[in-house]
Every structure is written in structure tokens, then in C-alpha cells.
PDB file of C-alpha atoms in Angstrom:
ATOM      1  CA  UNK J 139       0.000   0.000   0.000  1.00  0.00           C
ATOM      2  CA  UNK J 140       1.180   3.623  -1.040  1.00  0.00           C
ATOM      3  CA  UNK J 141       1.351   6.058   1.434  1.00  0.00           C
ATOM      4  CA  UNK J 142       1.432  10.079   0.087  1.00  0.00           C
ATOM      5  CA  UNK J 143       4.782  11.552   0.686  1.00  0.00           C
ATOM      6  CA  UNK J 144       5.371  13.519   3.570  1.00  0.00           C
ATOM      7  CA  UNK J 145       7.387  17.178   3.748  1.00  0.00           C
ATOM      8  CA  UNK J 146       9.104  16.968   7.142  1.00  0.00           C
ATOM      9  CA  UNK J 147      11.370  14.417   8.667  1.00  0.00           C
ATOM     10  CA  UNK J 148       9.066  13.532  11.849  1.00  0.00           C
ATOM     11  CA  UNK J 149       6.697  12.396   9.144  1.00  0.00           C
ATOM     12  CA  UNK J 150       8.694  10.987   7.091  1.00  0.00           C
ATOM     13  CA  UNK J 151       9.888   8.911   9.932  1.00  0.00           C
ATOM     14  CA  UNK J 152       6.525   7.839   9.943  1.00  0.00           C
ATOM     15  CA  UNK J 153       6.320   7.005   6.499  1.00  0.00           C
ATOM     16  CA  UNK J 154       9.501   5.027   6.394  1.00  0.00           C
ATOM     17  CA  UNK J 155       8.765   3.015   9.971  1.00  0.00           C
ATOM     18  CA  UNK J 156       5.442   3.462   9.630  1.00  0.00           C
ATOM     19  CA  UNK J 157       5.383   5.047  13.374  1.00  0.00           C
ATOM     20  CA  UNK J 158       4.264   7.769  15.159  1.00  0.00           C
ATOM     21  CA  UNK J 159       6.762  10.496  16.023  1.00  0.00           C
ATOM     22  CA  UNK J 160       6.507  11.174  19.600  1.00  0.00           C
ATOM     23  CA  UNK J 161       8.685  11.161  22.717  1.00  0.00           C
ATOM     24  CA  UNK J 162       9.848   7.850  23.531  1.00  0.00           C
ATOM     25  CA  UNK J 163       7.587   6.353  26.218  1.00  0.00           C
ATOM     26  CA  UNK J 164       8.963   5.887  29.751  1.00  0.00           C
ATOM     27  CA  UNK J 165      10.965   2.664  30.237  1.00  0.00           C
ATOM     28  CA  UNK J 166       8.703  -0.664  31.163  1.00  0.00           C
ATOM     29  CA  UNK J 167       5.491   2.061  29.721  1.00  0.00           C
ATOM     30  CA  UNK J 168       4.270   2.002  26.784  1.00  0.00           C
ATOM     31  CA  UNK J 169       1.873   5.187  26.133  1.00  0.00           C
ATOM     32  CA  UNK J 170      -1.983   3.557  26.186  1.00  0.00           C
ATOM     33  CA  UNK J 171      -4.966   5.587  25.769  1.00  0.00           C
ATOM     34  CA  UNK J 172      -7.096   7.696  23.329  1.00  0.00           C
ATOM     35  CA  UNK J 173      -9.103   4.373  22.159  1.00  0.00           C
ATOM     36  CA  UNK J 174      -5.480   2.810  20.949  1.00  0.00           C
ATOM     37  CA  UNK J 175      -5.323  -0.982  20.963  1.00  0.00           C
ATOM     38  CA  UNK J 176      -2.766  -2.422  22.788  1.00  0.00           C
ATOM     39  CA  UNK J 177      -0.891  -4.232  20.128  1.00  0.00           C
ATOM     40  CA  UNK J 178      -0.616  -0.898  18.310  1.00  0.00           C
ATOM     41  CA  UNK J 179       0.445   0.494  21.316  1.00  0.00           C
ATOM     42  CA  UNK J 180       3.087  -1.770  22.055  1.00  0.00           C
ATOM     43  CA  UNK J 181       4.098  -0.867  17.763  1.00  0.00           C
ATOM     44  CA  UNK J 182       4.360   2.721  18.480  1.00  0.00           C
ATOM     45  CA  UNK J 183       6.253   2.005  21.401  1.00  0.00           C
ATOM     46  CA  UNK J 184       8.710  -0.201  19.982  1.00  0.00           C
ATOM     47  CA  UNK J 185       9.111   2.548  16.585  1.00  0.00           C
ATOM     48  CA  UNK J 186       9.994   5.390  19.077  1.00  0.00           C
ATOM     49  CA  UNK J 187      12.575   3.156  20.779  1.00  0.00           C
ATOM     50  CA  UNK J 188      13.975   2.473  17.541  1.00  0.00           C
ATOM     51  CA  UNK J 189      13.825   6.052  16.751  1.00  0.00           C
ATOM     52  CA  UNK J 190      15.462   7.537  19.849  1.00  0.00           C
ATOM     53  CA  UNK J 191      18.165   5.091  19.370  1.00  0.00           C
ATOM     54  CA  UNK J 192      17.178   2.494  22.712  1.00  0.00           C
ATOM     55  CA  UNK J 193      17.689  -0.660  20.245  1.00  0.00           C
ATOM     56  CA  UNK J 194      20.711  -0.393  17.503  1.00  0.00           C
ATOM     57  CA  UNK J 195      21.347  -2.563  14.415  1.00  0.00           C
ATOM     58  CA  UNK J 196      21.981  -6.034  15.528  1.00  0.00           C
ATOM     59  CA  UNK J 197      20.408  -5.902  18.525  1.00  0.00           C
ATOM     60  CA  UNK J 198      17.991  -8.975  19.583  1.00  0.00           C
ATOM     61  CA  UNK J 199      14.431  -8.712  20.378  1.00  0.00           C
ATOM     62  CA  UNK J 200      12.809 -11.239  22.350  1.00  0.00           C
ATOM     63  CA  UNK J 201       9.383 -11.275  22.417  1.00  0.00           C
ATOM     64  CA  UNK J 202       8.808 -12.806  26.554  1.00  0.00           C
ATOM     65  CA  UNK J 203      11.990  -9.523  27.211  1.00  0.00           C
ATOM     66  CA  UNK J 204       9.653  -7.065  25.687  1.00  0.00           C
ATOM     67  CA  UNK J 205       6.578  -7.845  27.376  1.00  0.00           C
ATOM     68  CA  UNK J 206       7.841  -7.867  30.426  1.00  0.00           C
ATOM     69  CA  UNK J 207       9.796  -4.524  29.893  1.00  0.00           C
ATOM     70  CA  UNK J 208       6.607  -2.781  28.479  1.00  0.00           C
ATOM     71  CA  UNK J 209       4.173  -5.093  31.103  1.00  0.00           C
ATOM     72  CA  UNK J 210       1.899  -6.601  28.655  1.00  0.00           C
ATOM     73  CA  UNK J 211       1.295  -9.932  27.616  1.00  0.00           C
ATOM     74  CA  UNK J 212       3.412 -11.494  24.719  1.00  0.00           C
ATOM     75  CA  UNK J 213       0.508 -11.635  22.281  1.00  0.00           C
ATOM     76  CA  UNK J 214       0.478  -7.699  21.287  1.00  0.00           C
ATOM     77  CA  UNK J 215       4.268  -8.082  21.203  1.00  0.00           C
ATOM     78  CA  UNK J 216       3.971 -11.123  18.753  1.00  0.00           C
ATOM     79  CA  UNK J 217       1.854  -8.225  16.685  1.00  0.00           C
ATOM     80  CA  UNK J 218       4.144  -5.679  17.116  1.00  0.00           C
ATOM     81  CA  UNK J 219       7.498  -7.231  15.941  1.00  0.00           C
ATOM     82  CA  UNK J 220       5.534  -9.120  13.254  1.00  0.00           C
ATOM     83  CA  UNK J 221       4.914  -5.810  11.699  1.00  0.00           C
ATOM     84  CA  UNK J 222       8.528  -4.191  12.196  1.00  0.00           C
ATOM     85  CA  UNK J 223       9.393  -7.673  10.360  1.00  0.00           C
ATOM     86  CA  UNK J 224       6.793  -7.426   7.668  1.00  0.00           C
ATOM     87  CA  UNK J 225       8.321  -3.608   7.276  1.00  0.00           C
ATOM     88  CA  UNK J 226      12.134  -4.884   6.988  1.00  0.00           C
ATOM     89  CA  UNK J 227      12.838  -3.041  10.419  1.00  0.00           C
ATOM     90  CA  UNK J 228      13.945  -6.808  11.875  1.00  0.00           C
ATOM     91  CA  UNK J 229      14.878  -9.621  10.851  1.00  0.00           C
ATOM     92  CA  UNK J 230      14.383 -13.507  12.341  1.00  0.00           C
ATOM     93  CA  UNK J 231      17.723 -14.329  14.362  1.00  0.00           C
ATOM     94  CA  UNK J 232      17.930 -18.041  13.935  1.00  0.00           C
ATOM     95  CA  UNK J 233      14.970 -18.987  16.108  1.00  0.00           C
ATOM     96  CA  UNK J 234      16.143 -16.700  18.844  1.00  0.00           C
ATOM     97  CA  UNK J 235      14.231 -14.109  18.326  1.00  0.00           C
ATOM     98  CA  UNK J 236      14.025 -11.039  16.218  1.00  0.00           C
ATOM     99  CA  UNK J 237      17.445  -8.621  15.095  1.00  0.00           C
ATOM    100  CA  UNK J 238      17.147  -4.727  14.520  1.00  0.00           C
ATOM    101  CA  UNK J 239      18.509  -4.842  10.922  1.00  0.00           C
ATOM    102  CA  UNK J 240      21.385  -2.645   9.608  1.00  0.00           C
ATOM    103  CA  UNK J 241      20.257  -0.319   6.923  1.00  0.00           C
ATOM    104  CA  UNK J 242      22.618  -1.581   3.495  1.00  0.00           C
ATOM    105  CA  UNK J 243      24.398   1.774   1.967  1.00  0.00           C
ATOM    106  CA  UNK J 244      22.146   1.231  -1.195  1.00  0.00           C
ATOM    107  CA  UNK J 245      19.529   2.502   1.507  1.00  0.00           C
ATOM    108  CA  UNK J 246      20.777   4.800   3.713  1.00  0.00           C
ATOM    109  CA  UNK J 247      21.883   6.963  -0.337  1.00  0.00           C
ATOM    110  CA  UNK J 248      18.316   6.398  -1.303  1.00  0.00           C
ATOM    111  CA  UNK J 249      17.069   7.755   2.686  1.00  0.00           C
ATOM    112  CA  UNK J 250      19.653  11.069   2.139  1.00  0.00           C
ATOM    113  CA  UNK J 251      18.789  12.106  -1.400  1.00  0.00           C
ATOM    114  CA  UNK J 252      14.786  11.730  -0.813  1.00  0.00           C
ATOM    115  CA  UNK J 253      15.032  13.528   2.850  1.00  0.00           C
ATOM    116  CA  UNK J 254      17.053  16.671   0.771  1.00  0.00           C
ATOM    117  CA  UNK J 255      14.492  16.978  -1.324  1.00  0.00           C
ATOM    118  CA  UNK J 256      11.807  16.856   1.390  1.00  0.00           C
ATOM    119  CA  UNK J 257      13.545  18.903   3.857  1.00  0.00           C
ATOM    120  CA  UNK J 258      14.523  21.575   1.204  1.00  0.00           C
ATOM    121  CA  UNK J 259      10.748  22.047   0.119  1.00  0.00           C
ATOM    122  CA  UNK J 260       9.755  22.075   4.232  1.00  0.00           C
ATOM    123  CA  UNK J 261      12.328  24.819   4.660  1.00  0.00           C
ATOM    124  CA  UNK J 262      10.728  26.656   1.332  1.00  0.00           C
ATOM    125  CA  UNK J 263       6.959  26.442   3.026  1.00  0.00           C
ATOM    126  CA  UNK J 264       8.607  27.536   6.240  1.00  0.00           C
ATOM    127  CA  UNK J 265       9.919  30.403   5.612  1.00  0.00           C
ATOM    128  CA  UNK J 266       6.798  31.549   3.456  1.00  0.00           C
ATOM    129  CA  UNK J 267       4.558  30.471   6.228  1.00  0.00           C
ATOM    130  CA  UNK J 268       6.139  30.666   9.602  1.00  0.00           C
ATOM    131  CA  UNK J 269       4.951  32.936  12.122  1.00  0.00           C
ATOM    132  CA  UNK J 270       7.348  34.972  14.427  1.00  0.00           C
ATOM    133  CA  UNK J 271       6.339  32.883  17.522  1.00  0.00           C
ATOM    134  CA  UNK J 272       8.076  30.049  15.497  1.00  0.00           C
ATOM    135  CA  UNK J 273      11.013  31.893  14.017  1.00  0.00           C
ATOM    136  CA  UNK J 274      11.798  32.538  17.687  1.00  0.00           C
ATOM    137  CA  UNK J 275      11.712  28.893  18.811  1.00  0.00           C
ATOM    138  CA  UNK J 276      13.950  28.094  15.754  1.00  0.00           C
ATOM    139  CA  UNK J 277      16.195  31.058  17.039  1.00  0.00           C
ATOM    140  CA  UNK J 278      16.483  29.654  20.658  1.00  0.00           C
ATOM    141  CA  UNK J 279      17.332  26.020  19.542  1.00  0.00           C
ATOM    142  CA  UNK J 280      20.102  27.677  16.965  1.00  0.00           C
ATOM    143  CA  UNK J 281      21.582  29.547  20.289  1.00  0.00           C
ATOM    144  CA  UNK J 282      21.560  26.233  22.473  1.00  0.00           C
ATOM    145  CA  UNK J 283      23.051  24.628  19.161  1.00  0.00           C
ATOM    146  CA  UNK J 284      25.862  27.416  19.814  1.00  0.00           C
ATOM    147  CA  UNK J 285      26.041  26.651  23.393  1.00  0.00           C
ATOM    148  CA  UNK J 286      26.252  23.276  23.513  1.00  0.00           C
ATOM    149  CA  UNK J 287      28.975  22.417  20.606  1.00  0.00           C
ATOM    150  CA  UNK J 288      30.622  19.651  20.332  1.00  0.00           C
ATOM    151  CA  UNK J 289      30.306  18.770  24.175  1.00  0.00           C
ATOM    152  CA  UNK J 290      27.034  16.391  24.952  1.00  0.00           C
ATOM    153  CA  UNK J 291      26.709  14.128  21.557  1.00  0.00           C
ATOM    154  CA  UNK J 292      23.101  13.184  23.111  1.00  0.00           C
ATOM    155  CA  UNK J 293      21.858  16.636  23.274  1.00  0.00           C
ATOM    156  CA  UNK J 294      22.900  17.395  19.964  1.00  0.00           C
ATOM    157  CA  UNK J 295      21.064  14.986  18.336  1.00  0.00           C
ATOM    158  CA  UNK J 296      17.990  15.857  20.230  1.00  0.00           C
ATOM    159  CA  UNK J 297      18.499  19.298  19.584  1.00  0.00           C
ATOM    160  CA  UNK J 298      18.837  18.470  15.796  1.00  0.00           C
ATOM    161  CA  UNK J 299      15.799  16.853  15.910  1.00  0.00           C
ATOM    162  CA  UNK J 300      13.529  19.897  17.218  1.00  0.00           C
ATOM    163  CA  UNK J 301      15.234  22.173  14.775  1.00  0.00           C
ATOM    164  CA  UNK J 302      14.205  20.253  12.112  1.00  0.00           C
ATOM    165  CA  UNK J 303      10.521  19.406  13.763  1.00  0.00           C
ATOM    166  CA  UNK J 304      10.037  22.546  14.180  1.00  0.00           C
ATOM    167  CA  UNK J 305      10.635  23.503  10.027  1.00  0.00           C
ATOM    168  CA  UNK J 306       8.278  21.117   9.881  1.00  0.00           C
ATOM    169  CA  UNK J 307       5.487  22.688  11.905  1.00  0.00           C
ATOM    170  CA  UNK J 308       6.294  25.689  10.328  1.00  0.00           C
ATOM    171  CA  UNK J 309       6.083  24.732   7.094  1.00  0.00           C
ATOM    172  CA  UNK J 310       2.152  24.239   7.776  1.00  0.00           C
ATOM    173  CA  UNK J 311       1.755  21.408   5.511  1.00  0.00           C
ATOM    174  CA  UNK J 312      -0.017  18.814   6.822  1.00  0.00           C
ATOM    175  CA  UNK J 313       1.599  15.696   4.633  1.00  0.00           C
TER     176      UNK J 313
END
């Protein structure tokens, strides 16, 4: 099934995991609620781990390790990592479980040229449509981007993220 191209990176995230960009959920949580089953749940959970860099190419999944981190039973986490598999995000490790799976170069070249095309046409609807409230946000996460250099690799990389979440709010486009 097609999905419609998306203009930021938080959705295209989405579109390439096929997750919802939002801040990790608290370890052994998973975030429940607002009429969500549980087995999607435990997906989303598992995508924003993968995301925020908790489980790294070659690490193994075991289905009975991540229910009982995320408390639920093993049958929403049999759903979950069946559709990370059936998405190429893991891969079966020999009857031991599930791998995270190492993105070939092939992929990560075809990732980088479609995300400068996106991001260059977010920063385009940005700047014709941001308001000053947001300018200013992107202005304050440029200074801690000063401050910060080259000394907390973590911090970086969430501060990279915002900036570029928040050219994507800016941009006011909704795919």
C-alpha cells in the first residue's frame, strides 16, 4: 500500500517506519490511551525506541523480554514485531528471536537524497509560512546549538531533531 509523501522528517519517519513520532515512552510504559489498541500500542512504542536510538542494528528482540519490559502480555508483542518484520525493520535471528537490521548503503543513499528533497521544500513552506512565535523557537534552539557544541553528543542529536521538527510545523503542511 502507497502512502502520500510527507514534507518533514518527523513524518517521514513515519512514512519510512510506519510510526508515530513522539517522545519515547517511559521505560517498562508504553503510552496507552485515546481508544489505541494495545498491540498498536506496544508498535508505536517499539518505533519510538527504535527512533530515539534504545535498540541499535543487531540488537535482539525477544518477544517474553519485551513484554515484560513494556508489562503486557506477549501476544500484542507477537503483533508488534511481526509488523517491524513485515516492514524490513527486523529480521528472524535463527529462532532466537528477532534482530534490529542494519540499513545496506544502497539505503541509507536512497534515505539522504529523498530527505534533501523533502527537507529543502519544508524549509521553502517555512519560511513563506512561519509565524514569528516560530522563528523565535527556531532562534532559541540555533543559540543552544551554539552553546552546547561539540560537548554532549546526546543533546545534539535531540536538539537536531527539534530544529528540524520545528521547520516542519512551520512549514504548515499537513503531509
Amino acid at each position: 500500500k502507497l502512502r502520500k509523501p510527507h514534507l518533514c522528517m518527523g513524518r517521514m519517519r513515519f512514512l519510512l517506519r510506519g510510526c508515530m513520532t513522539r517522545r519515547p515512552a517511559k521505560a517498562g510504559s508504553i503510552a496507552r490511551g485515546a481508544g489505541v489498541a494495545l498491540g498498536e500500542a506496544v508498535f508505536r512504542s517499539l518505533c519510538e525506541a527504535l527512533q530515539a536510538g534504545s535498540y541499535r542494528a543487531g540488537d535482539r528482540l525477544r518477544e517474553e523480554e519485551v513484554a515484560q519490559r513494556l508489562k503486557v502480555s506477549r501476544t500484542p508483542v507477537r503483533e508488534a514485531l511481526g509488523r517491524l518484520a513485515a516492514r524490513g525493520f527486523v529480521e528472524p535471528a535463527g529462532g532466537r528471536g528477532l534482530i534490529v537490521r542494519n540499513l545496506d548503503i544502497s539505503e541509507v543513499l536512497e534515505l539522504y537524497a529523498m530527505r534533501e528533497i523533502m527537507e529543502g521544500a519544508a524549509g521553502r513552506l517555512a519560511a513563506e509560512h512561519a509565524a514569528s512565535t516560530e522563528i523565535e523557537a527556531l532562534r532559541e534552539i540555533e543559540q543552544a546549538f551554539v552553546e552546547d557544541s561539540l560537548t554532549d553528543a546526546a543533546e545534539m542529536a535531540r536538539l537536531n531533531r527539534a530544529f528540524h521538527e520545528a521547520i516542519c510545523r512551520a512549514a504548515r503542511n499537513r503531509y
